[in-house]
Every structure is written in structure tokens, then in C-alpha cells.
Coordinates of C-alpha atoms and ligand atoms in Angstrom, one line a residue:
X1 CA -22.5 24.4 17.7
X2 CA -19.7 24.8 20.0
X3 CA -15.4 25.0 18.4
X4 CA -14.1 21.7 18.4
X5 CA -10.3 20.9 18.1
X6 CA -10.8 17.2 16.6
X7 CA -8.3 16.9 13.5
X8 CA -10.0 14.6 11.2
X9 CA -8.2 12.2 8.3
X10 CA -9.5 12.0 5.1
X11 CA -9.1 9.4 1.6
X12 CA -10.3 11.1 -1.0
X13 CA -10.6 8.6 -3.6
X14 CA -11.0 8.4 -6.9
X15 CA -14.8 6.2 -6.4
X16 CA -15.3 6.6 -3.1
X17 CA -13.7 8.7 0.2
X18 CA -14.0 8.4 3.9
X19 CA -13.7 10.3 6.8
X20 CA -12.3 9.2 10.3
X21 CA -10.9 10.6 13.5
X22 CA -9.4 10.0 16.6
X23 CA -11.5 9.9 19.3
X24 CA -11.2 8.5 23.2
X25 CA -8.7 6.6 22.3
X26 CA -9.6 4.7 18.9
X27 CA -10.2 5.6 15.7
X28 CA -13.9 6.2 14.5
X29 CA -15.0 6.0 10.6
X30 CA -17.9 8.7 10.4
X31 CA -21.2 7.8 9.2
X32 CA -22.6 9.9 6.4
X33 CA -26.5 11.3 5.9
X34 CA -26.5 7.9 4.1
X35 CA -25.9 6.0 6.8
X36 CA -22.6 4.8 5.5
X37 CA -18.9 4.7 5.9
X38 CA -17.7 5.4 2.5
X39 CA -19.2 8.3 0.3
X40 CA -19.4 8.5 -3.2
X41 CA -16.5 11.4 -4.9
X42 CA -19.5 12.3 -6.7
X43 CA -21.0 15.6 -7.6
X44 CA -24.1 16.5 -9.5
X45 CA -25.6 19.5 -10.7
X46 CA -29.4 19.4 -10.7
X47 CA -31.6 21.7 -12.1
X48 CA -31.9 24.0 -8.9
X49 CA -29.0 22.7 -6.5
X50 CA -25.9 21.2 -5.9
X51 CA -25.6 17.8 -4.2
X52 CA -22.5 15.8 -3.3
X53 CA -21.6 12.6 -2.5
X54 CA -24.0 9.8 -2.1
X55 CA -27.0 12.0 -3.2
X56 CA -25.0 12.7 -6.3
X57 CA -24.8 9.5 -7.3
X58 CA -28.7 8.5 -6.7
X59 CA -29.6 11.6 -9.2
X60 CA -26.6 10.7 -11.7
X61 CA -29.0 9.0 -14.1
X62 CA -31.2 12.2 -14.2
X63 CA -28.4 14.4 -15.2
X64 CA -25.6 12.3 -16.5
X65 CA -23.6 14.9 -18.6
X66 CA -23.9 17.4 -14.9
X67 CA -22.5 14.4 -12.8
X68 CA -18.7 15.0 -12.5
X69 CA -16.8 12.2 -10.9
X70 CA -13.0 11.0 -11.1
X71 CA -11.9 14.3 -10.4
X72 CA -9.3 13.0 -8.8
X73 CA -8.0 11.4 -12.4
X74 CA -7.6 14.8 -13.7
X75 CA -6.5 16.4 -10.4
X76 CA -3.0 18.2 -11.5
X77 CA -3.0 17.4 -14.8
X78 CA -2.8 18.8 -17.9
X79 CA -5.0 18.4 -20.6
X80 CA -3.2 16.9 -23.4
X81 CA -2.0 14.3 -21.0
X82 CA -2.4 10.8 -22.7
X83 CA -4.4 9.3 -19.3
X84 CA -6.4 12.3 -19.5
X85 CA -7.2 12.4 -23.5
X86 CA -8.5 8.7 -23.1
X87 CA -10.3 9.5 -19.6
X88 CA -12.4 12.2 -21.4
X89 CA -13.8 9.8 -24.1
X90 CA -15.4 7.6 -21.4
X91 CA -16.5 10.3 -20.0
X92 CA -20.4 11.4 -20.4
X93 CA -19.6 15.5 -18.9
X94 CA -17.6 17.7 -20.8
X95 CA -13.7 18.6 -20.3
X96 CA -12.1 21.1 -22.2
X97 CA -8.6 22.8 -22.4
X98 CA -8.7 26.1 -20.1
X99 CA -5.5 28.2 -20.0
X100 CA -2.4 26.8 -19.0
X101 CA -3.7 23.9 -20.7
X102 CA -5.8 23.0 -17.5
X103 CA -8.4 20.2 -18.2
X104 CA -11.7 22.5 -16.8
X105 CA -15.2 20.4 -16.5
X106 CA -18.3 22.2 -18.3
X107 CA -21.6 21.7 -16.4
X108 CA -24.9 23.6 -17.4
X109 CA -26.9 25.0 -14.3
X110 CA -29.6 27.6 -13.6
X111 CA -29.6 27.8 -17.4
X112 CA -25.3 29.1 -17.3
X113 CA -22.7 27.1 -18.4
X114 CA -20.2 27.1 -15.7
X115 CA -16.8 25.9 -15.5
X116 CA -14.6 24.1 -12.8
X117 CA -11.2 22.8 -12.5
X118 CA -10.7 19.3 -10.6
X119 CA -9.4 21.0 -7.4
X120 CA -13.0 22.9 -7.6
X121 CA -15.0 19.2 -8.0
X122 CA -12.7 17.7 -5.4
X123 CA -13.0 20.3 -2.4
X124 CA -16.7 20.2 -3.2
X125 CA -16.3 16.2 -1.8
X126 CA -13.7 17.4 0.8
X127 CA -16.7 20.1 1.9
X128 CA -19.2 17.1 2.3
X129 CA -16.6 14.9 4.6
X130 CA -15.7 17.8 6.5
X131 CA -19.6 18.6 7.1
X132 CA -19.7 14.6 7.8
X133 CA -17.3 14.9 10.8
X134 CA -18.9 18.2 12.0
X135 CA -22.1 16.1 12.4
X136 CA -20.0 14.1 14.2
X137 CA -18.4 16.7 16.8
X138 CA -21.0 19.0 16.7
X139 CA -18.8 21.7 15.6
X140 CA -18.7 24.3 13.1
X141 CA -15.5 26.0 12.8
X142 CA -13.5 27.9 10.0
X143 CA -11.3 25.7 9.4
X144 CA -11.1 22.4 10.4
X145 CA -8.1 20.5 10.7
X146 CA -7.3 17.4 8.4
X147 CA -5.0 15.3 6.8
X148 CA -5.3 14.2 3.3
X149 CA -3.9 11.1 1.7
X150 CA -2.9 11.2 -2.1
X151 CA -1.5 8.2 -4.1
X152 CA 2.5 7.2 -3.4
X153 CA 2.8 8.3 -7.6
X154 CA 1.1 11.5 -7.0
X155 CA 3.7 14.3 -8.4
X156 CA 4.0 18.0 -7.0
X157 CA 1.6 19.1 -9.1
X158 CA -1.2 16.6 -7.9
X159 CA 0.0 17.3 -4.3
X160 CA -0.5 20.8 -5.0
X161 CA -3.9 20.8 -6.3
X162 CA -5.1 18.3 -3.6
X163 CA -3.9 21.2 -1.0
X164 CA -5.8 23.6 -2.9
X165 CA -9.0 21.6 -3.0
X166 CA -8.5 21.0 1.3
X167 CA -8.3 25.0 1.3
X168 CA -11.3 25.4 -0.4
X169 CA -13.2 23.4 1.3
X170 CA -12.2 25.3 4.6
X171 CA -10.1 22.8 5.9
X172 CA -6.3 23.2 7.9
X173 CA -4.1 21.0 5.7
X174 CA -1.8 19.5 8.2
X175 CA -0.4 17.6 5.9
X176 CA -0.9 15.4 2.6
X177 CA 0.5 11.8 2.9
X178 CA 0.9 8.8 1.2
X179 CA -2.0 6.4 0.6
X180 CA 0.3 3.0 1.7
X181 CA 1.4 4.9 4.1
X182 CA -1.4 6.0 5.7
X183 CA -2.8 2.5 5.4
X184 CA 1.0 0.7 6.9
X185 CA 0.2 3.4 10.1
X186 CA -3.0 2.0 10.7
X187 CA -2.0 -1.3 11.4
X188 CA 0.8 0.2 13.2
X189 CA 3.8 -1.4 10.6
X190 CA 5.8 1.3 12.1
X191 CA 5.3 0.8 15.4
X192 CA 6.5 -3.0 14.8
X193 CA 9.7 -2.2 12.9
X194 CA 11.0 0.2 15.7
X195 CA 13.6 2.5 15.2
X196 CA 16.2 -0.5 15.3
X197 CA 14.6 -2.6 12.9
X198 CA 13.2 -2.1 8.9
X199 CA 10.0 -4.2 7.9
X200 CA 8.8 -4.5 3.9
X201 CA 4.8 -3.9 3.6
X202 CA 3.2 -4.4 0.5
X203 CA 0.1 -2.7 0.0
X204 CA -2.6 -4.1 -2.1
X205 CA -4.8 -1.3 -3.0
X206 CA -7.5 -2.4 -5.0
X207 CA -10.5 0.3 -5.4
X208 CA -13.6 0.6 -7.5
X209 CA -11.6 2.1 -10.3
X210 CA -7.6 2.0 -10.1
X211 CA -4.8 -1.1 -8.8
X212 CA -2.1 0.4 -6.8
X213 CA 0.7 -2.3 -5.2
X214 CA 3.6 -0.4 -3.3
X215 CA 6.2 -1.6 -1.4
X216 CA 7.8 0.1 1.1
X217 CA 10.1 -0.4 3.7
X218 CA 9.4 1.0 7.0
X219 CA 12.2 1.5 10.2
X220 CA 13.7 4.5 12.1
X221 CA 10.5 6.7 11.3
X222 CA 10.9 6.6 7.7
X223 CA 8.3 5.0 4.9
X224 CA 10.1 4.4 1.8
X225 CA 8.6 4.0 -0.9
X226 CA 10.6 1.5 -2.5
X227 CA 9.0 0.9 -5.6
X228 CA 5.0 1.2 -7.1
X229 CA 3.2 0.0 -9.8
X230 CA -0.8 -1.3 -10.6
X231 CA -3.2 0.2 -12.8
X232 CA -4.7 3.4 -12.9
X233 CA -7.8 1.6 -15.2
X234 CA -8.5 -1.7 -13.3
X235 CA -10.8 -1.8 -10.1
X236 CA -13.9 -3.4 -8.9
X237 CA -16.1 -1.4 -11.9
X238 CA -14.7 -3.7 -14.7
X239 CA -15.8 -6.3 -12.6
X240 CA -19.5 -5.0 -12.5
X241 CA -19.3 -4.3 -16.2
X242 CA -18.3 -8.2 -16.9
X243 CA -21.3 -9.2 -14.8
X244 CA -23.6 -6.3 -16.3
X245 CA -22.6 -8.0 -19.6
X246 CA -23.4 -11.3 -18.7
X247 CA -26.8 -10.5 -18.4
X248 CA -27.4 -8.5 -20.9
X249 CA -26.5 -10.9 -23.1
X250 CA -28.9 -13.6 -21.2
X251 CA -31.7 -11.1 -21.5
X252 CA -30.8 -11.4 -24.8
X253 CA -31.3 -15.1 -25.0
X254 CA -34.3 -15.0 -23.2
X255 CA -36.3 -11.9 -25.1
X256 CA -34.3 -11.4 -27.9
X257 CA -34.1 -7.7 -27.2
X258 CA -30.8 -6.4 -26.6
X259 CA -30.7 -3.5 -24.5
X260 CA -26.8 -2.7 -24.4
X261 CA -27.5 1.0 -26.3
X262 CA -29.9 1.9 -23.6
X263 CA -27.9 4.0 -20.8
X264 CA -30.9 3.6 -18.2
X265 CA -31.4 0.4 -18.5
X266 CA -27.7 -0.4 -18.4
X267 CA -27.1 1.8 -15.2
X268 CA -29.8 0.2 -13.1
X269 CA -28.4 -3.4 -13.9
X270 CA -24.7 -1.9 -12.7
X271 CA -26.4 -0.8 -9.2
X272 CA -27.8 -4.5 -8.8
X273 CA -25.1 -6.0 -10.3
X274 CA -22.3 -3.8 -8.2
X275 CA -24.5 -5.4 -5.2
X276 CA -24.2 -9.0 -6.1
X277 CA -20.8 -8.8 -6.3
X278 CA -20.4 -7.5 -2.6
X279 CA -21.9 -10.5 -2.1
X280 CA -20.7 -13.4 -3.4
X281 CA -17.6 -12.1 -1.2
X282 CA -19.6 -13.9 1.8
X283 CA -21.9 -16.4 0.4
X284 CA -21.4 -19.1 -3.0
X285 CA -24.7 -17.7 -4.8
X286 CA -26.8 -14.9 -5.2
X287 CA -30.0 -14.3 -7.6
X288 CA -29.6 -11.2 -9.5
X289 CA -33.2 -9.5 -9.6
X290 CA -33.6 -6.3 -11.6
X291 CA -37.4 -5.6 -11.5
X292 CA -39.1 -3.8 -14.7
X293 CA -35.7 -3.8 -16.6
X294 CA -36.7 -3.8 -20.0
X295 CA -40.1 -2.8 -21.2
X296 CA -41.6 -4.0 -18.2
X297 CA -39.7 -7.4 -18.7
X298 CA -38.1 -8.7 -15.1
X299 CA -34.9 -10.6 -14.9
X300 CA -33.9 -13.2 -12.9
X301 CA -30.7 -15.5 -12.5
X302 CA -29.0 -17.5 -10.4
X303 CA -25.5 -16.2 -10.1
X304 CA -22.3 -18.3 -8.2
X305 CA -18.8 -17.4 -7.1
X306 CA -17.3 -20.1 -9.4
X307 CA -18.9 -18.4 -12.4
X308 CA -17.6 -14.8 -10.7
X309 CA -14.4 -16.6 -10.8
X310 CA -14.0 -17.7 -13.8
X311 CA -15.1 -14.7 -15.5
X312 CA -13.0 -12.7 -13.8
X313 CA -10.1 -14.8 -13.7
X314 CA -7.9 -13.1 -16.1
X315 CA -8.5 -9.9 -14.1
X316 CA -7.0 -11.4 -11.0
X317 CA -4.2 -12.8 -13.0
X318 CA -3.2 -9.2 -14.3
X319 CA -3.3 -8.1 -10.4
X320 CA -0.7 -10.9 -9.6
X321 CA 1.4 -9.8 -12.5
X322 CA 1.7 -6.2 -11.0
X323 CA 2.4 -7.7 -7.6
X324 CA 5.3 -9.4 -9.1
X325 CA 6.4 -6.3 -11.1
X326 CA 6.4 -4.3 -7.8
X327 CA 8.8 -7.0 -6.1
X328 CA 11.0 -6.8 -9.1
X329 CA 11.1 -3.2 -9.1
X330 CA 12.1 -3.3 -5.3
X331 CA 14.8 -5.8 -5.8
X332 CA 13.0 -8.0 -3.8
X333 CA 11.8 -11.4 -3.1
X334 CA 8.6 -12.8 -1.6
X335 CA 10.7 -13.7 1.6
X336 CA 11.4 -10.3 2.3
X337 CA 8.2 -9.2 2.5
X338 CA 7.2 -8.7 6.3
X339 CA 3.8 -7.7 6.1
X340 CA 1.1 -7.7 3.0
X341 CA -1.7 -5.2 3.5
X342 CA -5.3 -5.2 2.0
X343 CA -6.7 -2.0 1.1
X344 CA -9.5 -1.0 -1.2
X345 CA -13.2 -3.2 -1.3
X346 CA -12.1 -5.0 -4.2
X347 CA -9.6 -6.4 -2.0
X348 CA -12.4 -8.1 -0.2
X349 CA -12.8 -10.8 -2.5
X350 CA -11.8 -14.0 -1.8
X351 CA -10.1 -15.5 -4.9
X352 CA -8.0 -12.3 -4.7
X353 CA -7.1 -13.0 -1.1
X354 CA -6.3 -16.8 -1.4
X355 CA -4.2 -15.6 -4.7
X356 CA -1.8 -13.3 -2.9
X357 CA -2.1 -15.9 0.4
X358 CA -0.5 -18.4 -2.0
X359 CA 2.2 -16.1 -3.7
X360 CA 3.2 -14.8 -0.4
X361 CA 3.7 -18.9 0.8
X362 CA 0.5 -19.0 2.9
X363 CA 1.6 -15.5 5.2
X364 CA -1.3 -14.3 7.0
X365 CA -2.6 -11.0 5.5
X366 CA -3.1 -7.6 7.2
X367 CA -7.3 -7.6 7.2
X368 CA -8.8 -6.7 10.4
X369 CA -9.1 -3.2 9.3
X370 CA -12.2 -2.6 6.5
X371 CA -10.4 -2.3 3.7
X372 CA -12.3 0.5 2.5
X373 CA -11.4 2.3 5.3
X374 CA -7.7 1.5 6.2
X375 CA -6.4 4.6 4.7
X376 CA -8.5 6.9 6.2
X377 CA -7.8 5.1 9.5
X378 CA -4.2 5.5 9.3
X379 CA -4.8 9.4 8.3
X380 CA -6.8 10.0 11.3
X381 CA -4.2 8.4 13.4
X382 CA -1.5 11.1 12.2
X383 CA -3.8 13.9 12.0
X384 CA -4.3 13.2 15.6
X385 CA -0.4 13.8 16.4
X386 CA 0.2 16.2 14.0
X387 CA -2.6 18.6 16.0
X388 CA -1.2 17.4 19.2
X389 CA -4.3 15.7 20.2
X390 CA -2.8 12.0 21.4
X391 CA -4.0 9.9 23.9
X392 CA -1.7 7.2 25.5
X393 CA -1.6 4.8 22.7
X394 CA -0.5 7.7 19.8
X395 CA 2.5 9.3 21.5
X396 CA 5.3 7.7 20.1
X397 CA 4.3 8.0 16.3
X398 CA 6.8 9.3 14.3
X399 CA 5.7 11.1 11.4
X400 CA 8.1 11.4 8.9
X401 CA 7.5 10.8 4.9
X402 CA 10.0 11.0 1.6
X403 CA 9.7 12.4 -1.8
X404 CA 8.6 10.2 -4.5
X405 CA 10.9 11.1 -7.2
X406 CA 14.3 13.4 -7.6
X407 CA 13.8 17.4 -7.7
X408 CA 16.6 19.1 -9.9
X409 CA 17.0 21.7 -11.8
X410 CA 19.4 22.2 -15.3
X411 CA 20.7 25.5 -14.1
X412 CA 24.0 25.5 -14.8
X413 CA 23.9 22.7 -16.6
X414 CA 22.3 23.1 -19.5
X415 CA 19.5 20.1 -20.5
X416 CA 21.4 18.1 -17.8
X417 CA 19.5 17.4 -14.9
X418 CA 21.4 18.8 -11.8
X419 CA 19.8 16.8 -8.6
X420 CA 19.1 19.0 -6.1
X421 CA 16.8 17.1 -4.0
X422 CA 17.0 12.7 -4.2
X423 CA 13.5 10.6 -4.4
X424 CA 13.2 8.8 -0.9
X425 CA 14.7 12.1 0.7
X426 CA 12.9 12.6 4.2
X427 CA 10.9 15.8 4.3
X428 CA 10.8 18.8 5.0
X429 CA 14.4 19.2 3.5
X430 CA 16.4 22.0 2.6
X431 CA 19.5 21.7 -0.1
X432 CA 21.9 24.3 -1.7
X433 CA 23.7 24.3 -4.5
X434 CA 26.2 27.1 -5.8
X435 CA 26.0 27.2 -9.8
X436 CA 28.1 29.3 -11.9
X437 CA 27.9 30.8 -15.4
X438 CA 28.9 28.8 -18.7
X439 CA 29.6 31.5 -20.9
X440 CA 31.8 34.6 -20.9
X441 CA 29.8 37.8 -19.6
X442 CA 26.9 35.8 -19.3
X443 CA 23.9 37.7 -17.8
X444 CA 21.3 35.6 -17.1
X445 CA 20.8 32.1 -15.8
X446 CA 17.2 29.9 -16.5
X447 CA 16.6 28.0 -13.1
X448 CA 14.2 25.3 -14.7
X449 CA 12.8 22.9 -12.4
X450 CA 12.3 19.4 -13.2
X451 CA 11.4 16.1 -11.2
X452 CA 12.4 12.7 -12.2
X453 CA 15.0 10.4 -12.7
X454 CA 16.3 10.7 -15.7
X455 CA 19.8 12.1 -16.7
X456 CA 18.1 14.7 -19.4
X457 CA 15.8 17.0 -18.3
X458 CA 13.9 16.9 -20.9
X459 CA 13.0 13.7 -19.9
X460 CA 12.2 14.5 -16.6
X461 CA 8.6 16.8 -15.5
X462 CA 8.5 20.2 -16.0
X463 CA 7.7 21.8 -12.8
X464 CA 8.3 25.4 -13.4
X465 CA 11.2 28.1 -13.4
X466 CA 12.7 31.2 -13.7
X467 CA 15.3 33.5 -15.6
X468 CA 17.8 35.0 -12.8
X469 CA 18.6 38.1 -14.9
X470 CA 20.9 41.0 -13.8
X471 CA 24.8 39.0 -13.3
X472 CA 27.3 41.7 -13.5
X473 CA 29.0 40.2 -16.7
X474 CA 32.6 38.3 -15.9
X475 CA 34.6 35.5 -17.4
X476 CA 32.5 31.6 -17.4
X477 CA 33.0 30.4 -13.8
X478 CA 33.1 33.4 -11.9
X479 CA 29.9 34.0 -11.2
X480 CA 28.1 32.3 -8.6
X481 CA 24.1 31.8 -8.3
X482 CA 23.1 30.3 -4.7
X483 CA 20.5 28.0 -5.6
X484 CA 17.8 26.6 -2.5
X485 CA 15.1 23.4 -3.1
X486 CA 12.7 23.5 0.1
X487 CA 10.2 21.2 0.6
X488 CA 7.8 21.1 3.5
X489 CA 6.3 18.7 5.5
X490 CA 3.3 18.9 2.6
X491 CA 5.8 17.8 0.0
X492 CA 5.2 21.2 -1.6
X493 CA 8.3 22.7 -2.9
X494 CA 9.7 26.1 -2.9
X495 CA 12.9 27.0 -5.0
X496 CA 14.9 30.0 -4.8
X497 CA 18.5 31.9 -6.2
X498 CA 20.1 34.5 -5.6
X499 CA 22.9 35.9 -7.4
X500 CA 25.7 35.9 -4.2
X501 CA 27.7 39.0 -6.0
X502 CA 25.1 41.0 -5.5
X503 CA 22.4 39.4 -3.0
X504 CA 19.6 39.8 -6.2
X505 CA 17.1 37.2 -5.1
X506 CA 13.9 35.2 -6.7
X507 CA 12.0 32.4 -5.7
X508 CA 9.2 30.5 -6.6
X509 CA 6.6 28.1 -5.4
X510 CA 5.7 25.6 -7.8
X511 CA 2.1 25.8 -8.0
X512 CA -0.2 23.3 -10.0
X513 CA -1.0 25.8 -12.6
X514 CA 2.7 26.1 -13.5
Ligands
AMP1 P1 -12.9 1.7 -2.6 O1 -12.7 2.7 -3.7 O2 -11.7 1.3 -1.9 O3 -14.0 2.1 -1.6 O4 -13.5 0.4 -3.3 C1 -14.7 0.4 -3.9 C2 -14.8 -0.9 -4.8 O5 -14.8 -2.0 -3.9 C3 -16.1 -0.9 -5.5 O6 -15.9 -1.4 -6.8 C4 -16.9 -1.9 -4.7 O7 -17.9 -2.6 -5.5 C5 -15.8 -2.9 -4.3 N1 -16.2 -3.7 -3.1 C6 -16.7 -3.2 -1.9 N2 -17.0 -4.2 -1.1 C7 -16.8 -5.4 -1.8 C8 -16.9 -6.8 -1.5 N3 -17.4 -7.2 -0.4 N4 -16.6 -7.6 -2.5 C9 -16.1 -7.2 -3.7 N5 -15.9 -5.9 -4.0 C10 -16.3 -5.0 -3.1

């Protein structure tokens, strides 16, 4: 295989990911082993090997507590995190607390219980997209370049451990964006606005697993996230499960056997049901057919998109209530919207469409691009300029991105946040700040460092920190601590001090272990 210099763009999502790049001039989704666009973030340890991605999820039922998927819920996170506490009991593989109080996942294999970290699960997926795109090319090469999209609300930590599982899996981070904006870029939102003129997108992102709505406001280069909110527990799943229930519960009718406490049984009637779904997002009825489901027992029903709707229909309600929440949060009213973008499969289905058509008073929505594939789209588009590779068309993207939420630090300030850095800062950035001593003959400073908004910092994240030790002792005020936030174009932040009496230095990079 010859070198290849193709940078690709990758979503790596919680359900599914997808690959893309730029290629004569348009973007090109890569097809997997599968023959499909999308692959499962799934991976399963079999007896003898490891398989990933669509494979995975065909031999789930086989070896349910070796099939690790959501890694990207636990990505960053710590293990006594609420989300994460109440993600483990739905669970069927095994999380426990490593050190640091990392969440670590417990497989069996080869007869050894072995232990990974999300970053570990997730560059296992990232390896199987980056072997998708070498297919593509016909390239192997050491590292490949990419460009990874995380959600808008993904802390430092989260971004962190998302680089770490691109490095792993042998691929040249260029950079690590946001989801909406990836998805705003590949419809070209940016392009539209100018550098003279702002536009509001809303994104609907609605996957197999999580809600996310964002709002951002997009002119002179810059996406702004203006405000976020959704549902990390609501996707096109629940949906399955509703139908899944329905007929369980009409197999139950019919052959008074009820076969909810058998696992098989119920993840063979998900597949089918998952498939039905998809659709009665083109035609008004479907039979559902699941051969040999019970005992040798067939079933068979009749199945329409009014009955879809009206089971669902609260569902779709909460979706509209989290639109509204995100306006509110924004300041801002359905006329200032300039553009609503669908992103996410679930976004495919109708009553969801004609919901947010209405809401948005009839304003033709952004759905050209497959939805399942709009983020990766827009994340090939900017791995293409960020490696220099642009045609024509590319050469005028700008590429710049903002922090999510404030950086500080309480040094100096004791358990008052001192902001260093503001949310909705373009990056890379680089701030000072001088501090000085609170105490008489004070000799040592802590330099915590927190993000958030809040005006305590013990309100805010704990990112990590460090005692500046060694201040020649002197009255309070009189000694001066240098203190520098840098973040890079990955959103990854390094924080240093020195102590500008004597030029003593330390710095840190705040890493997901913290
Ligand atoms: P994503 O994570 O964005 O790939 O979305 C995956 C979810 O979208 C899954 O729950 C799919 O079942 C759902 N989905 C994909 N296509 C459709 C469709 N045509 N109608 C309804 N849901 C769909």
C-alpha cells in the first residue's frame, strides 16, 4: 500500500460513528466491511479475538457481559459521577473504580480478566474507522491524519481522553471540534454568515441514545456556542424499546407466554423492531415478522405510523420542550433563528420534523445532508484545511472554535474563582494574570484549576493544580506569582506560574486522569 496524505473526519458517537473525507472535490462517507455508512461504537471480546464495530454487535448476544459499548458515556469521567453510577446499572459488562477513581471496564478473555479504560474501548472504534478509510485510500501509514468531533458540553477532561483514544489508535489529532459545529460547516452556515454578518443555527441532534439541541451563532469565523441542552438518556433506542414492548405484550395476548425475562428473545425483537422503525419513516405501515421467536412460536403484526405516533408522542413532546429550553437559554426567540439543522437518524422521522417545521413557523429545515452523517461531513471538510489539502471550493474556511465554559483558577483568591480564561473565548488563547500573596511571609501559593461559571470554586470542576512552593517570605502583597492559562487549537489546556522574584517555574497539563 502506498503513503497517502488524505486527512480524514471522524463522529465517534455514542451508538454509532462514521468516517468521511475530502476527496476530488466533495466529501465521501466511507463504506465499512458491512457495506455501510455508519458503524456500530461497539466492541466485543469473543472467546479467541477481538472484533469491533458492526461485527461486534452481530456477536453481542453471544457474549453480552464482553460487549462494551457507550464508551463514550464514560469517556472522562469519574466513577462516582451520578450519570455514570446510573449508566452502570443498565449496563450488562462490568465497570469498576480503578485509581484516580477512573471508571475501568472488566472483560474476561483467553481465560484473563483484563481491564480497560474508555479511551482504551474508544480508540479500539477509532482503529476500525481509521482501517475503514485506509480501505478507502489504499494506504497504510503511521499515523493518519483526522479530526474528531466531541459534544459542544464535552469538558477538558472528555476532550482530553478523546485525544488520547485518536493517539492510540495511531491517528494525527489535528484537532477535536464541536459536534454542531462540525454539522453547521457541512452545510456551509459559515460560509453564508460571512465575516460581516452573524447567523443563529440550531442543531437538532437526535441519536440512537442521547438528545443534544445547541444553538449557536456563527459570523466573522467564530461558532459560538450560545447555549445547549437535550438529553444525554433519550434517543431512537427508547423508541425501539416502546415498540419491543408493544409486542411483547401482544405475544402475550396471543400465547399467553410472556417472554420479557428472556434477554435472547428480547434482543432479536429490538433488531426487527429497530428495522421497522426506519421504516415507517418512508412508508404508513410495516408488518413486524420475527420468525421462531418464542419456542418456535412466529409473530406477526401489522404495525402503522399513526400507532408509532401516538406511542411515542410524549417522547417527541419532551424533544420540543428542550428546543424551547435551548432558545430560552440563548435569549432568544424563534425569529432569530436563521437556520435549523437535523442531525442524528432519529431526526429522520417525520412527526419530529413536521414538529420543529411548525415551532420554527413553517422555516424550511437543513436536510439534504444524511443526518447520520452530517457531523462527520462537516469534520472531513475541516480536516481537509487543517492538513492543507483544499481544493477550490475549501479555501476560504475559517476554522476557528471557543471554549465551552470559563477556566480559572482560586490562586490568590482563596475559594473565589479568579477567571483566567472566559467560556466563548476563541482558541488557541493565551492569558496572564499576576497574583500576589495574602498572608505575611507566606511561602507557598496552591494554583487550583477549575472550570465553570460559578463565583465559588467549589462549585465549579476540579481540573487539577499545583502548590508554587519556595516565595522568599515578605509582607501580604509583595509577592508576585505570574500565572499563564494556554489552550490550543485542541481545547487542551496548559497552566503555568512562576514566581517573578525569582523566575521558579511549574506548569502543568491537565490531563484526564487529573
Ligand atoms: P445516530 O447515532 O445519529 O447514527 O442515530 C442512530 C439512531 O437513529 C438509531 O436509533 C436509529 O434507529 C435511528 N434511525 C436511523 N434511521 C432512522 C429512520 N429512518 N427513522 C427513524 N430512526 C432512524
Amino acid at each position: 500500500m502506498a503513503e497517502d496524505s488524505h486527512a480524514i473526519g471522524i463522529d465517534l458517537g455514542t451508538t454509532y460513528s462514521c468516517v468521511a473525507t475530502w476527496q476530488a472535490d466533495h466529501v465521501e462517507i466511507l463504506v465499512n466491511d458491512h457495506g455501510n455508512r455508519t458503524t456500530r461504537s461497539y466492541v466485543t471480546f469473543t472467546d479467541s479475538k477481538r472484533l469491533v464495530g458492526d461485527e461486534a454487535f452481530n456477536q453481542a448476544g453471544r457474549f453480552p457481559t464482553n460487549s462494551i459499548f457507550d464508551a463514550k458515556r464514560l469517556i472522562g469521567r469519574r466513577f462516582s459521577d451520578e450519570t455514570v453510577q446510573s449508566d452502570i446499572k443498565r449496563w450488562p459488562f462490568k465497570v469498576i473504580r480503578g485509581e484516580a477513581d477512573k471508571p475501568m471496564i472488566v472483560i474476561k478473555h483467553k481465560g484473563q480478566e483484563k481491564l480497560f479504560a474508555a479511551e482504551d474501548i474508544s480508540s479500539m472504534v477509532l482503529a476500525k474507522m481509521r482501517e475503514i478509510a485506509e480501505a478507502f485510500h489504499c494506504s497504510k501509514i503511521s499515523e493518519k491524519k483526522a479530526v474528531i468531533t466531541v459534544p459542544s458540553y464535552f469538558n477538558d477532561s472528555q476532550r482530553q481522553a478523546t485525544l488520547k483514544a485518536g493517539k492510540l489508535a495511531g491517528l494525527n489529532v489535528l484537532r477535536i471540534i464541536n459536534e454542531p459545529t462540525a454539522a453547521a460547516i457541512a452545510y456551509g452556515i459559515d460560509k453564508k454568515a460571512g465575516w460581516f454578518n452573524k447567523r443563529n443555527v440550531m442543531i437538532f441532534d437526535w441519536g440512537g441514545g442521547t438528545l443534544d439541541v445547541s444553538l449557536l451563532t456563527i459570523g466573522h469565523g467564530v461558532f459560538d456556542v450560545k447555549a445547549t441542552a437535550g438529553d444525554t438518556h433519550l434517543g431512537g433506542e427508547d423508541l425501539d424499546n416502546r415498540m419491543v414492548d408493544y409486542c411483547v405484550d401482544e405475544f402475550k395476548t396471543k400465547n399467553e407466554v410472556d417472554i420479557c425475562g428472556n434477554p435472547k428473545a428480547l434482543r432479536k425483537a429490538k433488531t426487527v423492531c429497530e428495522k421497522a422503525k426506519k421504516a415507517l419513516s418512508f412508508c404508513f405501515d410495516i408488518d413486524i415478522v420475527i420468525d421462531s421467536w418464542y419456542n418456535g412460536e412466529d409473530f406477526n403484526t401489522n404495525f402503522t405510523r399513526d400507532k408509532f405516533e401516538e406511542m411515542n408522542m410524549d417522547i417527541f413532546n419532551k424533544c420540543m420542550e428542550l428546543v424551547k429550553r435551548c432558545l430560552k437559554d440563548a435569549k432568544m426567540d424563534i425569529s432569530d433563528v436563521n437556520d435549523v439543522v437535523l442531525v442524528g437518524g432519529s431526526s429522520r422521522i417525520p412527526k419530529v420534523q413536521e414538529l420543529l417545521q411548525k415551532f420554527f413557523m413553517g422555516k424550511e429545515l437543513c436536510k439534504s445532508i444524511n443526518p447520520d452523517e452530517a457531523v462527520a461531513y462537516g469534520a472531513a471538510v475541516q480536516a481537509a484545511v487543517l492538513s492543507g489539502n483544499v481544493t477550490g471550493k475549501l479555501q476560504d474556511f475559517t476554522l476557528l472554535d471557543v471554549i465551552p465554559m470559563s477556566l480559572g483558577t482560586e490562586c490568590g483568591h482563596e475559594n473565589r474563582m479568579a477567571v483566567m480564561i472566559p467560556r466563548n473565548t476563541k482558541i488557541p488563547t493565551k492569558k496572564h494574570q499576576i497574583f500576589t500573596t495574602l498572608r505575611d511571609n507566606q511561602t507557598s501559593v496552591l494554583c487550583g484549576v477549575f472550570e465553570g461559571e460559578n463565583e465559588l470554586t467549589r462549585d465549579n470542576n476540579y481540573l487539577g493544580g499545583f502548590t508554587m512552593y519556595g516565595i522568599p517570605p515578605a509582607p501580604k502583597g509583595v509577592a508576585k506569582v505570574d500565572v499563564c492559562f494556554f489552550i490550543d487549537a485542541n481545547g487542551i489546556l496548559n497552566v503555568s506560574a512562576e514566581v517573578m522574584s525569582t523566575g521558579q517555574k511549574k506548569a502543568i497539563t491537565i490531563n484526564s486522569d487529573r
